Amino acid sequence: MSGEDFAGKVAIVTGGGSGIGRAASRRLAAQGAQLVVADIVIDQAQRTVQLIEEAGGEAIAVRADIASQDDNRAMFDAAADRFGGIDHAFLNAGILQPYIPFEQVGLDLFDRLIGVNLRGTFMGVQQALARLRPRGSCVVTASLAAQLGFAEAVAYSISKHGLIGLVRSAAGPFAERGLRINAICPGMVLSGMTGGAGLEALADPADLPDPPYRGGLDAQHVAEVALFLLGRGAAAINGQAQNVDAAFLAAFPPLSELQ
């Protein structure tokens, strides 16, 4: 895979131990970045680092629970201590919820989803705003559930809706410091988190297969969009939410599915 668009840059990826986070970590490293791979499961983060190092890249693994303010600070400290600073933050970590009827969602589950997905990411965004170097960028992983209601996963949907508000609200403060922030909204990603295979193989972006119309995505499909938004090619994009969904929300379903 050619190109060094992130040469000399330092990036943090949360949820970097699997799925979209692992694919993005490896692709950033292939583009020349030094990586802090943060994950609540340290063994998975270390495996991502191993894959990066085997390909000639440089990375460290950090255990981080994004629901913890101390852990949010610590992963940015790790970037500064090991690599001298931080340019890019891909705040990708989050949790799903079981599919259950709206009326059966208890407050413990609701608070857990809000605490990790929204409050936890908010703390990471605050760290990014304070500590990214000029011309740096932040990308937050939201979801198509941030664009539509989702009665069977209402706590998850609400937490992801909040992330869009967070990104839009932060765009001005980021711009004042010469930074950018955007969100990605993936559709169904066929990763380990959603019961998919969670394959470790990566493709050259030029050889990535097209996903089926309104169908499932590979983690790398989403990671490539995150890299674009992090990079200088997206210099004019700030405060936006980009769907990555193989046109899932582009049109009404076929009439045969509506009858």
CSV table of N, CA and C in Angstrom, one decimal, residues 19-111:
chain,number,residue,atom,x,y,z
A,19,GLY,N,-11.8,-4.5,14.7
A,19,GLY,CA,-12.7,-3.9,13.8
A,19,GLY,C,-12.2,-2.6,13.1
A,20,ILE,N,-13.1,-1.6,13.1
A,20,ILE,CA,-12.7,-0.4,12.5
A,20,ILE,C,-11.4,0.2,13.1
A,21,GLY,N,-11.3,0.2,14.4
A,21,GLY,CA,-10.2,0.8,15.1
A,21,GLY,C,-8.9,0.1,14.7
A,22,ARG,N,-8.9,-1.2,14.6
A,22,ARG,CA,-7.7,-2.0,14.2
A,22,ARG,C,-7.3,-1.6,12.7
A,23,ALA,N,-8.3,-1.6,11.8
A,23,ALA,CA,-8.1,-1.3,10.4
A,23,ALA,C,-7.5,0.1,10.3
A,24,ALA,N,-8.1,1.0,11.0
A,24,ALA,CA,-7.6,2.4,10.9
A,24,ALA,C,-6.2,2.6,11.5
A,25,SER,N,-5.9,1.9,12.6
A,25,SER,CA,-4.6,2.0,13.2
A,25,SER,C,-3.5,1.4,12.2
A,26,ARG,N,-3.8,0.3,11.6
A,26,ARG,CA,-2.9,-0.3,10.6
A,26,ARG,C,-2.7,0.6,9.4
A,27,ARG,N,-3.8,1.2,8.9
A,27,ARG,CA,-3.7,2.0,7.7
A,27,ARG,C,-3.0,3.3,8.0
A,28,LEU,N,-3.2,3.9,9.2
A,28,LEU,CA,-2.5,5.1,9.6
A,28,LEU,C,-1.0,4.8,9.7
A,29,ALA,N,-0.6,3.7,10.3
A,29,ALA,CA,0.8,3.3,10.4
A,29,ALA,C,1.4,3.1,9.0
A,30,ALA,N,0.6,2.5,8.1
A,30,ALA,CA,1.1,2.3,6.7
A,30,ALA,C,1.4,3.6,6.0
A,31,GLN,N,0.6,4.6,6.4
A,31,GLN,CA,0.8,5.9,5.8
A,31,GLN,C,1.8,6.8,6.6
A,32,GLY,N,2.5,6.2,7.5
A,32,GLY,CA,3.7,6.8,8.1
A,32,GLY,C,3.4,7.4,9.5
A,33,ALA,N,2.2,7.2,10.1
A,33,ALA,CA,2.0,7.7,11.4
A,33,ALA,C,2.6,6.8,12.5
A,34,GLN,N,2.9,7.4,13.6
A,34,GLN,CA,3.2,6.7,14.9
A,34,GLN,C,1.9,6.6,15.6
A,35,LEU,N,1.6,5.5,16.2
A,35,LEU,CA,0.3,5.2,16.7
A,35,LEU,C,0.3,4.9,18.2
A,36,VAL,N,-0.7,5.5,18.9
A,36,VAL,CA,-1.1,5.0,20.2
A,36,VAL,C,-2.4,4.2,20.0
A,37,VAL,N,-2.4,3.0,20.2
A,37,VAL,CA,-3.6,2.1,20.1
A,37,VAL,C,-4.2,1.9,21.4
A,38,ALA,N,-5.3,2.5,21.7
A,38,ALA,CA,-6.0,2.4,23.0
A,38,ALA,C,-7.2,1.5,22.9
A,39,ASP,N,-7.3,0.6,23.9
A,39,ASP,CA,-8.5,-0.3,23.9
A,39,ASP,C,-8.7,-0.7,25.4
A,40,ILE,N,-9.9,-1.0,25.8
A,40,ILE,CA,-10.1,-1.5,27.1
A,40,ILE,C,-9.6,-2.9,27.3
A,41,VAL,N,-9.5,-3.7,26.2
A,41,VAL,CA,-8.9,-5.0,26.2
A,41,VAL,C,-7.5,-4.9,25.7
A,42,ILE,N,-6.5,-4.9,26.6
A,42,ILE,CA,-5.1,-4.6,26.3
A,42,ILE,C,-4.5,-5.7,25.4
A,43,ASP,N,-4.9,-6.9,25.5
A,43,ASP,CA,-4.4,-8.0,24.6
A,43,ASP,C,-4.7,-7.7,23.2
A,44,GLN,N,-5.9,-7.2,22.9
A,44,GLN,CA,-6.3,-6.9,21.6
A,44,GLN,C,-5.5,-5.7,21.0
A,45,ALA,N,-5.3,-4.7,21.9
A,45,ALA,CA,-4.5,-3.5,21.5
A,45,ALA,C,-3.1,-4.0,21.1
A,46,GLN,N,-2.5,-4.9,22.0
A,46,GLN,CA,-1.2,-5.4,21.7
A,46,GLN,C,-1.1,-6.1,20.4
A,47,ARG,N,-2.1,-6.9,20.1
A,47,ARG,CA,-2.2,-7.6,18.8
A,47,ARG,C,-2.1,-6.6,17.6
A,48,THR,N,-2.9,-5.5,17.7
A,48,THR,CA,-2.8,-4.5,16.7
A,48,THR,C,-1.4,-3.9,16.6
A,49,VAL,N,-0.8,-3.6,17.7
A,49,VAL,CA,0.6,-3.1,17.7
A,49,VAL,C,1.5,-4.2,17.0
A,50,GLN,N,1.3,-5.4,17.3
A,50,GLN,CA,2.2,-6.5,16.7
A,50,GLN,C,2.0,-6.5,15.2
A,51,LEU,N,0.8,-6.3,14.7
A,51,LEU,CA,0.6,-6.3,13.3
A,51,LEU,C,1.2,-5.1,12.6
A,52,ILE,N,1.2,-3.9,13.3
A,52,ILE,CA,1.8,-2.7,12.8
A,52,ILE,C,3.3,-2.9,12.8
A,53,GLU,N,3.9,-3.4,13.8
A,53,GLU,CA,5.3,-3.6,13.9
A,53,GLU,C,5.8,-4.6,12.8
A,54,GLU,N,5.0,-5.7,12.6
A,54,GLU,CA,5.4,-6.6,11.6
A,54,GLU,C,5.5,-6.0,10.2
A,55,ALA,N,4.7,-5.0,10.0
A,55,ALA,CA,4.7,-4.3,8.7
A,55,ALA,C,5.7,-3.1,8.7
A,56,GLY,N,6.5,-3.0,9.7
A,56,GLY,CA,7.5,-1.9,9.7
A,56,GLY,C,7.1,-0.6,10.4
A,57,GLY,N,5.9,-0.6,11.0
A,57,GLY,CA,5.4,0.6,11.6
A,57,GLY,C,5.8,0.7,13.1
A,58,GLU,N,5.4,1.8,13.7
A,58,GLU,CA,5.7,2.1,15.1
A,58,GLU,C,4.5,2.4,15.9
A,59,ALA,N,4.3,1.7,17.0
A,59,ALA,CA,3.0,1.9,17.8
A,59,ALA,C,3.2,1.4,19.2
A,60,ILE,N,2.4,1.9,20.1
A,60,ILE,CA,2.4,1.4,21.5
A,60,ILE,C,0.9,1.1,21.8
A,61,ALA,N,0.7,0.2,22.7
A,61,ALA,CA,-0.6,-0.1,23.2
A,61,ALA,C,-0.9,0.5,24.6
A,62,VAL,N,-2.1,1.0,24.8
A,62,VAL,CA,-2.5,1.6,26.0
A,62,VAL,C,-3.8,1.0,26.4
A,63,ARG,N,-4.0,0.5,27.6
A,63,ARG,CA,-5.3,0.2,28.1
A,63,ARG,C,-6.1,1.4,28.5
A,64,ALA,N,-7.2,1.6,27.9
A,64,ALA,CA,-8.0,2.8,28.2
A,64,ALA,C,-9.5,2.4,28.2
A,65,ASP,N,-10.2,2.8,29.3
A,65,ASP,CA,-11.6,2.8,29.3
A,65,ASP,C,-12.1,4.2,29.1
A,66,ILE,N,-12.7,4.5,27.9
A,66,ILE,CA,-13.0,5.9,27.6
A,66,ILE,C,-14.1,6.5,28.6
A,67,ALA,N,-14.7,5.6,29.4
A,67,ALA,CA,-15.7,6.2,30.4
A,67,ALA,C,-14.9,6.8,31.5
A,68,SER,N,-13.6,6.7,31.6
A,68,SER,CA,-12.8,7.2,32.7
A,68,SER,C,-12.1,8.5,32.2
A,69,GLN,N,-12.2,9.6,32.9
A,69,GLN,CA,-11.5,10.8,32.6
A,69,GLN,C,-10.0,10.6,32.8
A,70,ASP,N,-9.6,9.8,33.8
A,70,ASP,CA,-8.2,9.6,34.0
A,70,ASP,C,-7.6,8.8,32.8
A,71,ASP,N,-8.3,7.8,32.3
A,71,ASP,CA,-7.8,7.1,31.1
A,71,ASP,C,-7.8,7.9,29.9
A,72,ASN,N,-8.7,8.8,29.7
A,72,ASN,CA,-8.7,9.7,28.5
A,72,ASN,C,-7.4,10.6,28.6
A,73,ARG,N,-7.1,11.1,29.8
A,73,ARG,CA,-5.9,11.9,29.9
A,73,ARG,C,-4.7,11.1,29.7
A,74,ALA,N,-4.7,9.8,30.2
A,74,ALA,CA,-3.5,9.0,30.2
A,74,ALA,C,-3.1,8.6,28.7
A,75,MET,N,-4.1,8.4,27.9
A,75,MET,CA,-3.7,8.0,26.5
A,75,MET,C,-3.1,9.2,25.7
A,76,PHE,N,-3.6,10.4,26.0
A,76,PHE,CA,-2.9,11.5,25.4
A,76,PHE,C,-1.6,11.8,26.0
A,77,ASP,N,-1.4,11.5,27.3
A,77,ASP,CA,-0.1,11.6,28.0
A,77,ASP,C,0.8,10.7,27.3
A,78,ALA,N,0.4,9.4,27.0
A,78,ALA,CA,1.2,8.4,26.4
A,78,ALA,C,1.8,8.9,25.1
A,79,ALA,N,0.9,9.5,24.3
A,79,ALA,CA,1.3,10.0,23.0
A,79,ALA,C,2.4,11.1,23.2
A,80,ALA,N,2.2,12.0,24.1
A,80,ALA,CA,3.2,13.0,24.3
A,80,ALA,C,4.5,12.5,24.9
A,81,ASP,N,4.4,11.5,25.8
A,81,ASP,CA,5.6,11.0,26.4
A,81,ASP,C,6.4,10.2,25.4
A,82,ARG,N,5.8,9.4,24.6
A,82,ARG,CA,6.5,8.5,23.7
A,82,ARG,C,6.9,9.1,22.4
A,83,PHE,N,6.0,10.0,21.9
A,83,PHE,CA,6.2,10.5,20.5
A,83,PHE,C,6.3,12.0,20.5
A,84,GLY,N,6.2,12.7,21.6
A,84,GLY,CA,6.4,14.1,21.6
A,84,GLY,C,5.2,15.0,21.3
A,85,GLY,N,4.1,14.4,21.1
A,85,GLY,CA,2.9,15.2,20.9
A,85,GLY,C,1.8,14.4,20.2
A,86,ILE,N,0.8,15.1,19.7
A,86,ILE,CA,-0.3,14.3,19.1
A,86,ILE,C,-0.9,15.2,18.0
A,87,ASP,N,-1.2,14.6,16.8
A,87,ASP,CA,-1.7,15.4,15.7
A,87,ASP,C,-3.2,15.0,15.3
A,88,HIS,N,-3.5,13.7,15.5
A,88,HIS,CA,-4.8,13.2,15.1
A,88,HIS,C,-5.4,12.3,16.2
A,89,ALA,N,-6.7,12.4,16.3
A,89,ALA,CA,-7.4,11.5,17.3
A,89,ALA,C,-8.6,10.9,16.6
A,90,PHE,N,-8.6,9.6,16.5
A,90,PHE,CA,-9.8,8.9,16.0
A,90,PHE,C,-10.5,8.2,17.2
A,91,LEU,N,-11.5,8.9,17.6
A,91,LEU,CA,-12.3,8.5,18.8
A,91,LEU,C,-13.4,7.5,18.4
A,92,ASN,N,-13.0,6.3,18.3
A,92,ASN,CA,-13.8,5.3,17.7
A,92,ASN,C,-14.4,4.3,18.7
A,93,ALA,N,-13.9,4.3,19.9
A,93,ALA,CA,-14.4,3.3,20.9
A,93,ALA,C,-15.9,3.5,21.2
A,94,GLY,N,-16.6,2.5,21.4
A,94,GLY,CA,-18.0,2.5,21.9
A,94,GLY,C,-18.5,1.1,22.1
A,95,ILE,N,-19.7,1.1,22.6
A,95,ILE,CA,-20.3,-0.2,22.9
A,95,ILE,C,-21.7,-0.3,22.3
A,96,LEU,N,-22.2,-1.5,22.1
A,96,LEU,CA,-23.5,-1.7,21.6
A,96,LEU,C,-24.4,-2.1,22.7
A,97,GLN,N,-25.7,-2.3,22.4
A,97,GLN,CA,-26.6,-2.8,23.5
A,97,GLN,C,-27.4,-3.9,22.9
A,98,PRO,N,-27.9,-4.8,23.7
A,98,PRO,CA,-28.8,-5.9,23.1
A,98,PRO,C,-30.0,-5.3,22.6
A,99,TYR,N,-30.6,-5.9,21.5
A,99,TYR,CA,-31.8,-5.5,20.9
A,99,TYR,C,-33.0,-5.9,21.8
A,100,ILE,N,-33.6,-4.9,22.4
A,100,ILE,CA,-34.7,-5.2,23.3
A,100,ILE,C,-35.8,-4.1,23.1
A,101,PRO,N,-37.0,-4.4,23.4
A,101,PRO,CA,-38.1,-3.4,23.2
A,101,PRO,C,-37.8,-2.1,24.0
A,102,PHE,N,-38.3,-1.0,23.4
A,102,PHE,CA,-38.1,0.3,24.0
A,102,PHE,C,-38.5,0.3,25.5
A,103,GLU,N,-39.6,-0.2,25.8
A,103,GLU,CA,-40.2,-0.1,27.1
A,103,GLU,C,-39.4,-1.0,28.1
A,104,GLN,N,-38.6,-1.9,27.7
A,104,GLN,CA,-37.8,-2.7,28.6
A,104,GLN,C,-36.4,-2.2,28.9
A,105,VAL,N,-36.1,-1.1,28.3
A,105,VAL,CA,-34.7,-0.5,28.6
A,105,VAL,C,-34.7,0.1,30.0
A,106,GLY,N,-33.9,-0.4,30.8
A,106,GLY,CA,-33.7,0.1,32.2
A,106,GLY,C,-32.7,1.2,32.3
A,107,LEU,N,-32.8,2.0,33.4
A,107,LEU,CA,-31.9,3.1,33.5
A,107,LEU,C,-30.4,2.7,33.6
A,108,ASP,N,-30.1,1.5,34.2
A,108,ASP,CA,-28.7,1.1,34.3
A,108,ASP,C,-28.1,0.9,32.9
A,109,LEU,N,-28.9,0.3,32.0
A,109,LEU,CA,-28.4,0.1,30.6
A,109,LEU,C,-28.3,1.4,29.9
A,110,PHE,N,-29.3,2.3,30.1
A,110,PHE,CA,-29.3,3.6,29.4
A,110,PHE,C,-28.1,4.4,29.9
A,111,ASP,N,-27.9,4.4,31.2
A,111,ASP,CA,-26.7,5.2,31.8
A,111,ASP,C,-25.4,4.6,31.3
